[in-house]
Amino acid sequence: RLWFAEYGTNAIGVFDPDTVSFAEWSVPTPWSAPYDAIYDNAHNEAWTGSMFTDRVSRLDVETGQYIEYPLPRSTNIRRVFVDERTNPGTLWIGSNHGASIVKVEPLE
């Protein structure tokens, strides 16, 4: 399956080659402009980051519900990576505006 961000339509999606079908989920915060999306195989979740709103979004693929995490400063997120070894997964993002790498660890 191929996960992707829909920058202009404020959503993330997946293409399933087995069923030759697409599914998509709109990000709750307007103008998030997701640039990248990644799937967490261990937890059945997808992650994305916003270029404009400085939020990270975690999608429960089964329920379609998002949890959003506001970041403390401007980031301009382009790429995301999830560490599936933790529970819940830990997200690593690059901060284009802060010249740094940010680790997002959900506490729930």
mmCIF file of N, CA, C and O in Angstrom:
data_model
loop_
_atom_site.group_PDB
_atom_site.id
_atom_site.type_symbol
_atom_site.label_atom_id
_atom_site.label_comp_id
_atom_site.label_asym_id
_atom_site.label_seq_id
_atom_site.Cartn_x
_atom_site.Cartn_y
_atom_site.Cartn_z
ATOM 1 N N ARG A 1 0.833 -1.184 0.000
ATOM 2 C CA ARG A 1 0.000 0.000 0.000
ATOM 3 C C ARG A 1 0.873 1.240 0.000
ATOM 4 O O ARG A 1 1.913 1.275 0.640
ATOM 5 N N LEU A 2 0.424 2.244 -0.701
ATOM 6 C CA LEU A 2 1.169 3.487 -0.849
ATOM 7 C C LEU A 2 0.429 4.612 -0.132
ATOM 8 O O LEU A 2 -0.702 4.953 -0.493
ATOM 9 N N TRP A 3 1.078 5.167 0.900
ATOM 10 C CA TRP A 3 0.508 6.292 1.640
ATOM 11 C C TRP A 3 1.067 7.584 1.059
ATOM 12 O O TRP A 3 2.241 7.657 0.689
ATOM 13 N N PHE A 4 0.239 8.626 1.013
ATOM 14 C CA PHE A 4 0.660 9.891 0.421
ATOM 15 C C PHE A 4 -0.102 11.043 1.061
ATOM 16 O O PHE A 4 -1.168 10.859 1.640
ATOM 17 N N ALA A 5 0.480 12.227 0.954
ATOM 18 C CA ALA A 5 -0.177 13.441 1.438
ATOM 19 C C ALA A 5 -0.826 14.155 0.263
ATOM 20 O O ALA A 5 -0.330 14.099 -0.862
ATOM 21 N N GLU A 6 -1.942 14.805 0.548
ATOM 22 C CA GLU A 6 -2.654 15.589 -0.453
ATOM 23 C C GLU A 6 -2.553 17.060 -0.045
ATOM 24 O O GLU A 6 -3.476 17.625 0.550
ATOM 25 N N TYR A 7 -1.426 17.642 -0.362
ATOM 26 C CA TYR A 7 -1.082 18.998 0.049
ATOM 27 C C TYR A 7 -2.208 19.997 -0.243
ATOM 28 O O TYR A 7 -2.647 20.726 0.635
ATOM 29 N N GLY A 8 -2.668 20.035 -1.455
ATOM 30 C CA GLY A 8 -3.659 21.033 -1.867
ATOM 31 C C GLY A 8 -5.069 20.769 -1.374
ATOM 32 O O GLY A 8 -5.881 21.689 -1.298
ATOM 33 N N THR A 9 -5.378 19.530 -1.023
ATOM 34 C CA THR A 9 -6.739 19.216 -0.574
ATOM 35 C C THR A 9 -6.821 18.961 0.925
ATOM 36 O O THR A 9 -7.870 18.570 1.435
ATOM 37 N N ASN A 10 -5.701 19.166 1.640
ATOM 38 C CA ASN A 10 -5.683 19.087 3.095
ATOM 39 C C ASN A 10 -6.099 17.697 3.607
ATOM 40 O O ASN A 10 -6.930 17.563 4.489
ATOM 41 N N ALA A 11 -5.495 16.661 3.015
ATOM 42 C CA ALA A 11 -5.858 15.295 3.389
ATOM 43 C C ALA A 11 -4.643 14.374 3.219
ATOM 44 O O ALA A 11 -3.619 14.772 2.664
ATOM 45 N N ILE A 12 -4.789 13.156 3.744
ATOM 46 C CA ILE A 12 -3.824 12.110 3.445
ATOM 47 C C ILE A 12 -4.606 10.941 2.863
ATOM 48 O O ILE A 12 -5.819 10.818 3.074
ATOM 49 N N GLY A 13 -3.902 10.098 2.108
ATOM 50 C CA GLY A 13 -4.587 8.999 1.463
ATOM 51 C C GLY A 13 -3.713 7.776 1.332
ATOM 52 O O GLY A 13 -2.515 7.804 1.634
ATOM 53 N N VAL A 14 -4.335 6.709 0.866
ATOM 54 C CA VAL A 14 -3.631 5.456 0.641
ATOM 55 C C VAL A 14 -4.172 4.826 -0.639
ATOM 56 O O VAL A 14 -5.369 4.906 -0.921
ATOM 57 N N PHE A 15 -3.266 4.225 -1.394
ATOM 58 C CA PHE A 15 -3.656 3.432 -2.557
ATOM 59 C C PHE A 15 -3.375 1.976 -2.237
ATOM 60 O O PHE A 15 -2.264 1.622 -1.840
ATOM 61 N N ASP A 16 -4.377 1.134 -2.390
ATOM 62 C CA ASP A 16 -4.246 -0.302 -2.148
ATOM 63 C C ASP A 16 -4.214 -1.016 -3.495
ATOM 64 O O ASP A 16 -5.245 -1.111 -4.172
ATOM 65 N N PRO A 17 -3.051 -1.525 -3.911
ATOM 66 C CA PRO A 17 -2.963 -2.170 -5.220
ATOM 67 C C PRO A 17 -3.717 -3.507 -5.288
ATOM 68 O O PRO A 17 -4.090 -3.937 -6.374
ATOM 69 N N ASP A 18 -3.953 -4.135 -4.135
ATOM 70 C CA ASP A 18 -4.692 -5.403 -4.144
ATOM 71 C C ASP A 18 -6.148 -5.205 -4.557
ATOM 72 O O ASP A 18 -6.719 -6.030 -5.266
ATOM 73 N N THR A 19 -6.750 -4.116 -4.100
ATOM 74 C CA THR A 19 -8.146 -3.837 -4.439
ATOM 75 C C THR A 19 -8.273 -2.753 -5.510
ATOM 76 O O THR A 19 -9.384 -2.430 -5.936
ATOM 77 N N VAL A 20 -7.128 -2.194 -5.902
ATOM 78 C CA VAL A 20 -7.070 -1.091 -6.867
ATOM 79 C C VAL A 20 -8.034 0.019 -6.435
ATOM 80 O O VAL A 20 -8.888 0.476 -7.183
ATOM 81 N N SER A 21 -7.880 0.438 -5.171
ATOM 82 C CA SER A 21 -8.766 1.468 -4.626
ATOM 83 C C SER A 21 -7.985 2.475 -3.792
ATOM 84 O O SER A 21 -6.903 2.183 -3.291
ATOM 85 N N PHE A 22 -8.570 3.652 -3.665
ATOM 86 C CA PHE A 22 -8.020 4.735 -2.862
ATOM 87 C C PHE A 22 -8.915 4.968 -1.654
ATOM 88 O O PHE A 22 -10.127 4.767 -1.713
ATOM 89 N N ALA A 23 -8.321 5.430 -0.554
ATOM 90 C CA ALA A 23 -9.065 5.932 0.602
ATOM 91 C C ALA A 23 -8.379 7.213 1.031
ATOM 92 O O ALA A 23 -7.161 7.361 0.855
ATOM 93 N N GLU A 24 -9.134 8.154 1.551
ATOM 94 C CA GLU A 24 -8.532 9.409 1.998
ATOM 95 C C GLU A 24 -9.242 9.930 3.229
ATOM 96 O O GLU A 24 -10.406 9.632 3.475
ATOM 97 N N TRP A 25 -8.489 10.703 4.030
ATOM 98 C CA TRP A 25 -8.982 11.277 5.273
ATOM 99 C C TRP A 25 -8.556 12.736 5.332
ATOM 100 O O TRP A 25 -7.365 13.051 5.280
ATOM 101 N N SER A 26 -9.510 13.643 5.477
ATOM 102 C CA SER A 26 -9.201 15.069 5.589
ATOM 103 C C SER A 26 -8.595 15.357 6.949
ATOM 104 O O SER A 26 -9.059 14.856 7.975
ATOM 105 N N VAL A 27 -7.572 16.193 6.964
ATOM 106 C CA VAL A 27 -6.954 16.628 8.222
ATOM 107 C C VAL A 27 -7.891 17.658 8.850
ATOM 108 O O VAL A 27 -8.397 18.546 8.154
ATOM 109 N N PRO A 28 -8.157 17.568 10.171
ATOM 110 C CA PRO A 28 -9.165 18.434 10.789
ATOM 111 C C PRO A 28 -8.860 19.936 10.762
ATOM 112 O O PRO A 28 -9.781 20.739 10.657
ATOM 113 N N THR A 29 -7.609 20.330 10.884
ATOM 114 C CA THR A 29 -7.276 21.754 10.921
ATOM 115 C C THR A 29 -7.147 22.302 9.499
ATOM 116 O O THR A 29 -6.350 21.783 8.706
ATOM 117 N N PRO A 30 -7.944 23.328 9.166
ATOM 118 C CA PRO A 30 -7.845 23.911 7.824
ATOM 119 C C PRO A 30 -6.441 24.437 7.526
ATOM 120 O O PRO A 30 -5.728 24.863 8.425
ATOM 121 N N TRP A 31 -6.065 24.393 6.256
ATOM 122 C CA TRP A 31 -4.794 24.907 5.762
ATOM 123 C C TRP A 31 -3.582 24.194 6.363
ATOM 124 O O TRP A 31 -2.513 24.767 6.490
ATOM 125 N N SER A 32 -3.733 22.933 6.743
ATOM 126 C CA SER A 32 -2.598 22.176 7.272
ATOM 127 C C SER A 32 -1.565 21.873 6.187
ATOM 128 O O SER A 32 -0.383 21.799 6.462
ATOM 129 N N ALA A 33 -2.017 21.676 4.975
ATOM 130 C CA ALA A 33 -1.130 21.401 3.840
ATOM 131 C C ALA A 33 -0.159 20.262 4.146
ATOM 132 O O ALA A 33 1.047 20.448 4.152
ATOM 133 N N PRO A 34 -0.671 19.055 4.393
ATOM 134 C CA PRO A 34 0.232 17.937 4.677
ATOM 135 C C PRO A 34 1.147 17.665 3.495
ATOM 136 O O PRO A 34 0.700 17.640 2.347
ATOM 137 N N TYR A 35 2.420 17.483 3.776
ATOM 138 C CA TYR A 35 3.429 17.319 2.728
ATOM 139 C C TYR A 35 3.877 15.874 2.589
ATOM 140 O O TYR A 35 4.357 15.459 1.552
ATOM 141 N N ASP A 36 3.765 15.100 3.644
ATOM 142 C CA ASP A 36 4.215 13.713 3.670
ATOM 143 C C ASP A 36 3.292 12.933 4.594
ATOM 144 O O ASP A 36 2.701 13.498 5.514
ATOM 145 N N ALA A 37 3.155 11.644 4.355
ATOM 146 C CA ALA A 37 2.363 10.777 5.226
ATOM 147 C C ALA A 37 3.075 9.447 5.357
ATOM 148 O O ALA A 37 3.722 8.988 4.415
ATOM 149 N N ILE A 38 2.961 8.857 6.534
ATOM 150 C CA ILE A 38 3.604 7.573 6.783
ATOM 151 C C ILE A 38 2.680 6.707 7.616
ATOM 152 O O ILE A 38 1.949 7.210 8.468
ATOM 153 N N TYR A 39 2.725 5.408 7.351
ATOM 154 C CA TYR A 39 1.870 4.459 8.052
ATOM 155 C C TYR A 39 2.673 3.731 9.120
ATOM 156 O O TYR A 39 3.802 3.312 8.888
ATOM 157 N N ASP A 40 2.062 3.573 10.285
ATOM 158 C CA ASP A 40 2.644 2.836 11.405
ATOM 159 C C ASP A 40 2.021 1.445 11.410
ATOM 160 O O ASP A 40 0.896 1.258 11.864
ATOM 161 N N ASN A 41 2.732 0.467 10.881
ATOM 162 C CA ASN A 41 2.219 -0.902 10.771
ATOM 163 C C ASN A 41 1.886 -1.524 12.116
ATOM 164 O O ASN A 41 0.955 -2.321 12.227
ATOM 165 N N ALA A 42 2.643 -1.193 13.132
ATOM 166 C CA ALA A 42 2.457 -1.810 14.446
ATOM 167 C C ALA A 42 1.200 -1.339 15.156
ATOM 168 O O ALA A 42 0.673 -2.034 16.020
ATOM 169 N N HIS A 43 0.699 -0.159 14.809
ATOM 170 C CA HIS A 43 -0.426 0.418 15.541
ATOM 171 C C HIS A 43 -1.618 0.779 14.664
ATOM 172 O O HIS A 43 -2.583 1.364 15.156
ATOM 173 N N ASN A 44 -1.560 0.476 13.370
ATOM 174 C CA ASN A 44 -2.639 0.782 12.427
ATOM 175 C C ASN A 44 -3.008 2.263 12.462
ATOM 176 O O ASN A 44 -4.167 2.630 12.546
ATOM 177 N N GLU A 45 -1.962 3.093 12.413
ATOM 178 C CA GLU A 45 -2.143 4.544 12.418
ATOM 179 C C GLU A 45 -1.327 5.156 11.287
ATOM 180 O O GLU A 45 -0.347 4.577 10.840
ATOM 181 N N ALA A 46 -1.756 6.318 10.850
ATOM 182 C CA ALA A 46 -0.998 7.083 9.861
ATOM 183 C C ALA A 46 -0.667 8.440 10.462
ATOM 184 O O ALA A 46 -1.435 8.986 11.252
ATOM 185 N N TRP A 47 0.483 8.954 10.101
ATOM 186 C CA TRP A 47 0.958 10.234 10.626
ATOM 187 C C TRP A 47 1.218 11.199 9.476
ATOM 188 O O TRP A 47 1.596 10.797 8.381
ATOM 189 N N THR A 48 1.034 12.482 9.764
ATOM 190 C CA THR A 48 1.403 13.524 8.821
ATOM 191 C C THR A 48 1.786 14.775 9.607
ATOM 192 O O THR A 48 1.505 14.876 10.800
ATOM 193 N N GLY A 49 2.432 15.697 8.941
ATOM 194 C CA GLY A 49 2.809 16.964 9.567
ATOM 195 C C GLY A 49 2.395 18.120 8.689
ATOM 196 O O GLY A 49 2.348 18.006 7.459
ATOM 197 N N SER A 50 2.098 19.241 9.309
ATOM 198 C CA SER A 50 1.629 20.426 8.592
ATOM 199 C C SER A 50 2.775 21.351 8.225
ATOM 200 O O SER A 50 3.660 21.605 9.026
ATOM 201 N N MET A 51 2.713 21.860 7.021
ATOM 202 C CA MET A 51 3.689 22.874 6.613
ATOM 203 C C MET A 51 3.356 24.244 7.185
ATOM 204 O O MET A 51 4.230 25.067 7.357
ATOM 205 N N PHE A 52 2.074 24.502 7.474
ATOM 206 C CA PHE A 52 1.657 25.854 7.843
ATOM 207 C C PHE A 52 1.180 26.011 9.276
ATOM 208 O O PHE A 52 1.319 27.080 9.855
ATOM 209 N N THR A 53 0.564 24.994 9.866
ATOM 210 C CA THR A 53 -0.051 25.172 11.181
ATOM 211 C C THR A 53 0.820 24.660 12.324
ATOM 212 O O THR A 53 0.424 24.749 13.480
ATOM 213 N N ASP A 54 1.993 24.089 12.018
ATOM 214 C CA ASP A 54 2.911 23.582 13.045
ATOM 215 C C ASP A 54 2.233 22.568 13.953
ATOM 216 O O ASP A 54 2.346 22.609 15.166
ATOM 217 N N ARG A 55 1.517 21.634 13.324
ATOM 218 C CA ARG A 55 0.853 20.550 14.035
ATOM 219 C C ARG A 55 1.243 19.219 13.397
ATOM 220 O O ARG A 55 1.447 19.122 12.207
ATOM 221 N N VAL A 56 1.298 18.205 14.239
ATOM 222 C CA VAL A 56 1.478 16.832 13.790
ATOM 223 C C VAL A 56 0.144 16.141 13.990
ATOM 224 O O VAL A 56 -0.523 16.345 15.009
ATOM 225 N N SER A 57 -0.265 15.330 13.030
ATOM 226 C CA SER A 57 -1.561 14.651 13.104
ATOM 227 C C SER A 57 -1.366 13.146 13.044
ATOM 228 O O SER A 57 -0.635 12.638 12.204
ATOM 229 N N ARG A 58 -2.066 12.449 13.946
ATOM 230 C CA ARG A 58 -2.029 10.986 13.995
ATOM 231 C C ARG A 58 -3.443 10.477 13.721
ATOM 232 O O ARG A 58 -4.397 10.847 14.408
ATOM 233 N N LEU A 59 -3.581 9.633 12.712
ATOM 234 C CA LEU A 59 -4.874 9.120 12.289
ATOM 235 C C LEU A 59 -5.038 7.668 12.707
ATOM 236 O O LEU A 59 -4.191 6.827 12.405
ATOM 237 N N ASP A 60 -6.131 7.367 13.406
ATOM 238 C CA ASP A 60 -6.517 5.985 13.670
ATOM 239 C C ASP A 60 -7.246 5.518 12.415
ATOM 240 O O ASP A 60 -8.349 5.972 12.120
ATOM 241 N N VAL A 61 -6.629 4.642 11.666
ATOM 242 C CA VAL A 61 -7.157 4.247 10.363
ATOM 243 C C VAL A 61 -8.504 3.539 10.491
ATOM 244 O O VAL A 61 -9.372 3.693 9.634
ATOM 245 N N GLU A 62 -8.721 2.795 11.547
ATOM 246 C CA GLU A 62 -9.989 2.074 11.717
ATOM 247 C C GLU A 62 -11.160 3.005 11.993
ATOM 248 O O GLU A 62 -12.245 2.831 11.455
ATOM 249 N N THR A 63 -10.958 4.001 12.851
ATOM 250 C CA THR A 63 -12.062 4.894 13.233
ATOM 251 C C THR A 63 -12.125 6.162 12.395
ATOM 252 O O THR A 63 -13.146 6.841 12.378
ATOM 253 N N GLY A 64 -11.017 6.514 11.748
ATOM 254 C CA GLY A 64 -10.969 7.759 10.989
ATOM 255 C C GLY A 64 -10.759 8.986 11.854
ATOM 256 O O GLY A 64 -10.836 10.114 11.376
ATOM 257 N N GLN A 65 -10.480 8.790 13.145
ATOM 258 C CA GLN A 65 -10.288 9.899 14.080
ATOM 259 C C GLN A 65 -8.831 10.333 14.128
ATOM 260 O O GLN A 65 -7.933 9.503 14.167
ATOM 261 N N TYR A 66 -8.626 11.632 14.147
ATOM 262 C CA TYR A 66 -7.290 12.214 14.265
ATOM 263 C C TYR A 66 -7.041 12.688 15.690
ATOM 264 O O TYR A 66 -7.969 13.119 16.383
ATOM 265 N N ILE A 67 -5.794 12.661 16.089
ATOM 266 C CA ILE A 67 -5.317 13.389 17.261
ATOM 267 C C ILE A 67 -4.247 14.330 16.719
ATOM 268 O O ILE A 67 -3.360 13.910 15.983
ATOM 269 N N GLU A 68 -4.365 15.618 17.058
ATOM 270 C CA GLU A 68 -3.391 16.599 16.590
ATOM 271 C C GLU A 68 -2.534 17.076 17.747
ATOM 272 O O GLU A 68 -3.020 17.256 18.860
ATOM 273 N N TYR A 69 -1.264 17.283 17.456
ATOM 274 C CA TYR A 69 -0.292 17.726 18.456
ATOM 275 C C TYR A 69 0.314 19.049 17.997
ATOM 276 O O TYR A 69 1.083 19.076 17.035
ATOM 277 N N PRO A 70 -0.036 20.153 18.666
ATOM 278 C CA PRO A 70 0.591 21.435 18.306
ATOM 279 C C PRO A 70 2.050 21.441 18.763
ATOM 280 O O PRO A 70 2.369 20.969 19.860
ATOM 281 N N LEU A 71 2.910 21.939 17.930
ATOM 282 C CA LEU A 71 4.332 22.028 18.264
ATOM 283 C C LEU A 71 4.635 23.389 18.868
ATOM 284 O O LEU A 71 3.926 24.367 18.617
ATOM 285 N N PRO A 72 5.687 23.490 19.673
ATOM 286 C CA PRO A 72 5.940 24.728 20.415
ATOM 287 C C PRO A 72 6.476 25.890 19.580
ATOM 288 O O PRO A 72 6.475 27.015 20.039
ATOM 289 N N ARG A 73 6.946 25.613 18.362
ATOM 290 C CA ARG A 73 7.466 26.720 17.542
ATOM 291 C C ARG A 73 7.291 26.380 16.060
ATOM 292 O O ARG A 73 6.976 25.268 15.689
ATOM 293 N N SER A 74 7.561 27.335 15.226
ATOM 294 C CA SER A 74 7.417 27.185 13.785
ATOM 295 C C SER A 74 8.349 26.086 13.268
ATOM 296 O O SER A 74 9.526 26.049 13.613
ATOM 297 N N THR A 75 7.801 25.184 12.449
ATOM 298 C CA THR A 75 8.599 24.049 11.977
ATOM 299 C C THR A 75 8.635 23.905 10.464
ATOM 300 O O THR A 75 9.645 23.560 9.904
ATOM 301 N N ASN A 76 7.517 24.094 9.778
ATOM 302 C CA ASN A 76 7.428 23.876 8.336
ATOM 303 C C ASN A 76 7.817 22.435 8.015
ATOM 304 O O ASN A 76 8.819 22.168 7.373
ATOM 305 N N ILE A 77 7.006 21.499 8.457
ATOM 306 C CA ILE A 77 7.299 20.064 8.342
ATOM 307 C C ILE A 77 7.193 19.606 6.896
ATOM 308 O O ILE A 77 6.208 19.880 6.219
ATOM 309 N N ARG A 78 8.211 18.885 6.441
ATOM 310 C CA ARG A 78 8.184 18.302 5.105
ATOM 311 C C ARG A 78 8.184 16.779 5.159
ATOM 312 O O ARG A 78 7.400 16.136 4.507
ATOM 313 N N ARG A 79 9.068 16.189 5.923
ATOM 314 C CA ARG A 79 9.187 14.731 5.977
ATOM 315 C C ARG A 79 8.886 14.219 7.375
ATOM 316 O O ARG A 79 9.167 14.893 8.368
ATOM 317 N N VAL A 80 8.300 13.012 7.439
ATOM 318 C CA VAL A 80 7.961 12.387 8.712
ATOM 319 C C VAL A 80 8.464 10.946 8.709
ATOM 320 O O VAL A 80 8.511 10.298 7.676
ATOM 321 N N PHE A 81 8.848 10.474 9.880
ATOM 322 C CA PHE A 81 9.284 9.087 10.061
ATOM 323 C C PHE A 81 8.720 8.589 11.379
ATOM 324 O O PHE A 81 8.783 9.276 12.387
ATOM 325 N N VAL A 82 8.163 7.373 11.396
ATOM 326 C CA VAL A 82 7.595 6.829 12.620
ATOM 327 C C VAL A 82 8.437 5.652 13.105
ATOM 328 O O VAL A 82 8.868 4.816 12.318
ATOM 329 N N ASP A 83 8.684 5.639 14.412
ATOM 330 C CA ASP A 83 9.375 4.528 15.066
ATOM 331 C C ASP A 83 8.302 3.617 15.639
ATOM 332 O O ASP A 83 7.649 3.946 16.624
ATOM 333 N N GLU A 84 8.098 2.472 15.005
ATOM 334 C CA GLU A 84 7.025 1.552 15.390
ATOM 335 C C GLU A 84 7.357 0.725 16.630
ATOM 336 O O GLU A 84 6.510 -0.010 17.127
ATOM 337 N N ARG A 85 8.564 0.828 17.145
ATOM 338 C CA ARG A 85 8.972 0.010 18.293
ATOM 339 C C ARG A 85 8.392 0.507 19.607
ATOM 340 O O ARG A 85 8.434 -0.202 20.611
ATOM 341 N N THR A 86 7.864 1.718 19.634
ATOM 342 C CA THR A 86 7.293 2.270 20.856
ATOM 343 C C THR A 86 5.770 2.165 20.795
ATOM 344 O O THR A 86 5.194 1.992 19.725
ATOM 345 N N ASN A 87 5.121 2.288 21.936
ATOM 346 C CA ASN A 87 3.664 2.230 21.966
ATOM 347 C C ASN A 87 3.116 3.383 22.781
ATOM 348 O O ASN A 87 3.326 3.416 23.985
ATOM 349 N N PRO A 88 2.401 4.357 22.173
ATOM 350 C CA PRO A 88 2.155 4.448 20.738
ATOM 351 C C PRO A 88 3.437 4.789 19.985
ATOM 352 O O PRO A 88 4.472 5.048 20.602
ATOM 353 N N GLY A 89 3.363 4.791 18.678
ATOM 354 C CA GLY A 89 4.532 5.087 17.863
ATOM 355 C C GLY A 89 5.113 6.463 18.160
ATOM 356 O O GLY A 89 4.405 7.370 18.592
ATOM 357 N N THR A 90 6.403 6.602 17.942
ATOM 358 C CA THR A 90 7.092 7.883 18.119
ATOM 359 C C THR A 90 7.355 8.468 16.741
ATOM 360 O O THR A 90 7.831 7.768 15.855
ATOM 361 N N LEU A 91 7.049 9.733 16.569
ATOM 362 C CA LEU A 91 7.231 10.389 15.283
ATOM 363 C C LEU A 91 8.469 11.274 15.316
ATOM 364 O O LEU A 91 8.696 11.999 16.280
ATOM 365 N N TRP A 92 9.248 11.204 14.266
ATOM 366 C CA TRP A 92 10.412 12.070 14.072
ATOM 367 C C TRP A 92 10.137 12.949 12.864
ATOM 368 O O TRP A 92 9.701 12.464 11.827
ATOM 369 N N ILE A 93 10.360 14.254 13.013
ATOM 370 C CA ILE A 93 10.152 15.192 11.909
ATOM 371 C C ILE A 93 11.336 16.131 11.811
ATOM 372 O O ILE A 93 12.053 16.364 12.781
ATOM 373 N N GLY A 94 11.533 16.662 10.634
ATOM 374 C CA GLY A 94 12.543 17.687 10.440
ATOM 375 C C GLY A 94 11.911 19.057 10.561
ATOM 376 O O GLY A 94 10.825 19.290 10.041
ATOM 377 N N SER A 95 12.567 19.953 11.267
ATOM 378 C CA SER A 95 12.092 21.327 11.387
ATOM 379 C C SER A 95 12.867 22.192 10.406
ATOM 380 O O SER A 95 14.027 22.524 10.648
ATOM 381 N N ASN A 96 12.227 22.552 9.312
ATOM 382 C CA ASN A 96 12.894 23.394 8.314
ATOM 383 C C ASN A 96 13.209 24.779 8.849
ATOM 384 O O ASN A 96 14.199 25.380 8.479
ATOM 385 N N HIS A 97 12.364 25.297 9.727
ATOM 386 C CA HIS A 97 12.586 26.647 10.254
ATOM 387 C C HIS A 97 13.504 26.660 11.464
ATOM 388 O O HIS A 97 14.024 27.711 11.821
ATOM 389 N N GLY A 98 13.703 25.511 12.103
ATOM 390 C CA GLY A 98 14.535 25.465 13.297
ATOM 391 C C GLY A 98 15.849 24.746 13.118
ATOM 392 O O GLY A 98 16.607 24.598 14.070
ATOM 393 N N ALA A 99 16.122 24.270 11.897
ATOM 394 C CA ALA A 99 17.357 23.529 11.613
ATOM 395 C C ALA A 99 17.594 22.456 12.670
ATOM 396 O O ALA A 99 18.651 22.373 13.282
ATOM 397 N N SER A 100 16.547 21.647 12.904
ATOM 398 C CA SER A 100 16.642 20.636 13.950
ATOM 399 C C SER A 100 15.750 19.450 13.611
ATOM 400 O O SER A 100 14.957 19.483 12.689
ATOM 401 N N ILE A 101 15.902 18.396 14.396
ATOM 402 C CA ILE A 101 15.041 17.223 14.308
ATOM 403 C C ILE A 101 14.183 17.202 15.565
ATOM 404 O O ILE A 101 14.676 17.417 16.670
ATOM 405 N N VAL A 102 12.886 16.961 15.387
ATOM 406 C CA VAL A 102 11.936 17.007 16.495
ATOM 407 C C VAL A 102 11.381 15.600 16.725
ATOM 408 O O VAL A 102 10.986 14.920 15.785
ATOM 409 N N LYS A 103 11.337 15.209 17.995
ATOM 410 C CA LYS A 103 10.771 13.911 18.387
ATOM 411 C C LYS A 103 9.425 14.158 19.059
ATOM 412 O O LYS A 103 9.339 14.905 20.022
ATOM 413 N N VAL A 104 8.377 13.511 18.530
ATOM 414 C CA VAL A 104 7.037 13.649 19.099
ATOM 415 C C VAL A 104 6.673 12.312 19.732
ATOM 416 O O VAL A 104 6.571 11.298 19.047
ATOM 417 N N GLU A 105 6.487 12.323 21.063
ATOM 418 C CA GLU A 105 6.147 11.124 21.811
ATOM 419 C C GLU A 105 4.782 11.301 22.469
ATOM 420 O O GLU A 105 4.668 11.984 23.475
ATOM 421 N N PRO A 106 3.738 10.696 21.903
ATOM 422 C CA PRO A 106 2.420 10.789 22.547
ATOM 423 C C PRO A 106 2.462 10.145 23.927
ATOM 424 O O PRO A 106 3.121 9.128 24.122
ATOM 425 N N LEU A 107 1.764 10.727 24.884
ATOM 426 C CA LEU A 107 1.791 10.230 26.258
ATOM 427 C C LEU A 107 0.662 9.252 26.571
ATOM 428 O O LEU A 107 0.701 8.599 27.585
ATOM 429 N N GLU A 108 -0.348 9.165 25.726
ATOM 430 C CA GLU A 108 -1.459 8.268 26.022
ATOM 431 C C GLU A 108 -1.151 6.845 25.675
ATOM 432 O O GLU A 108 -0.283 6.471 25.002
#
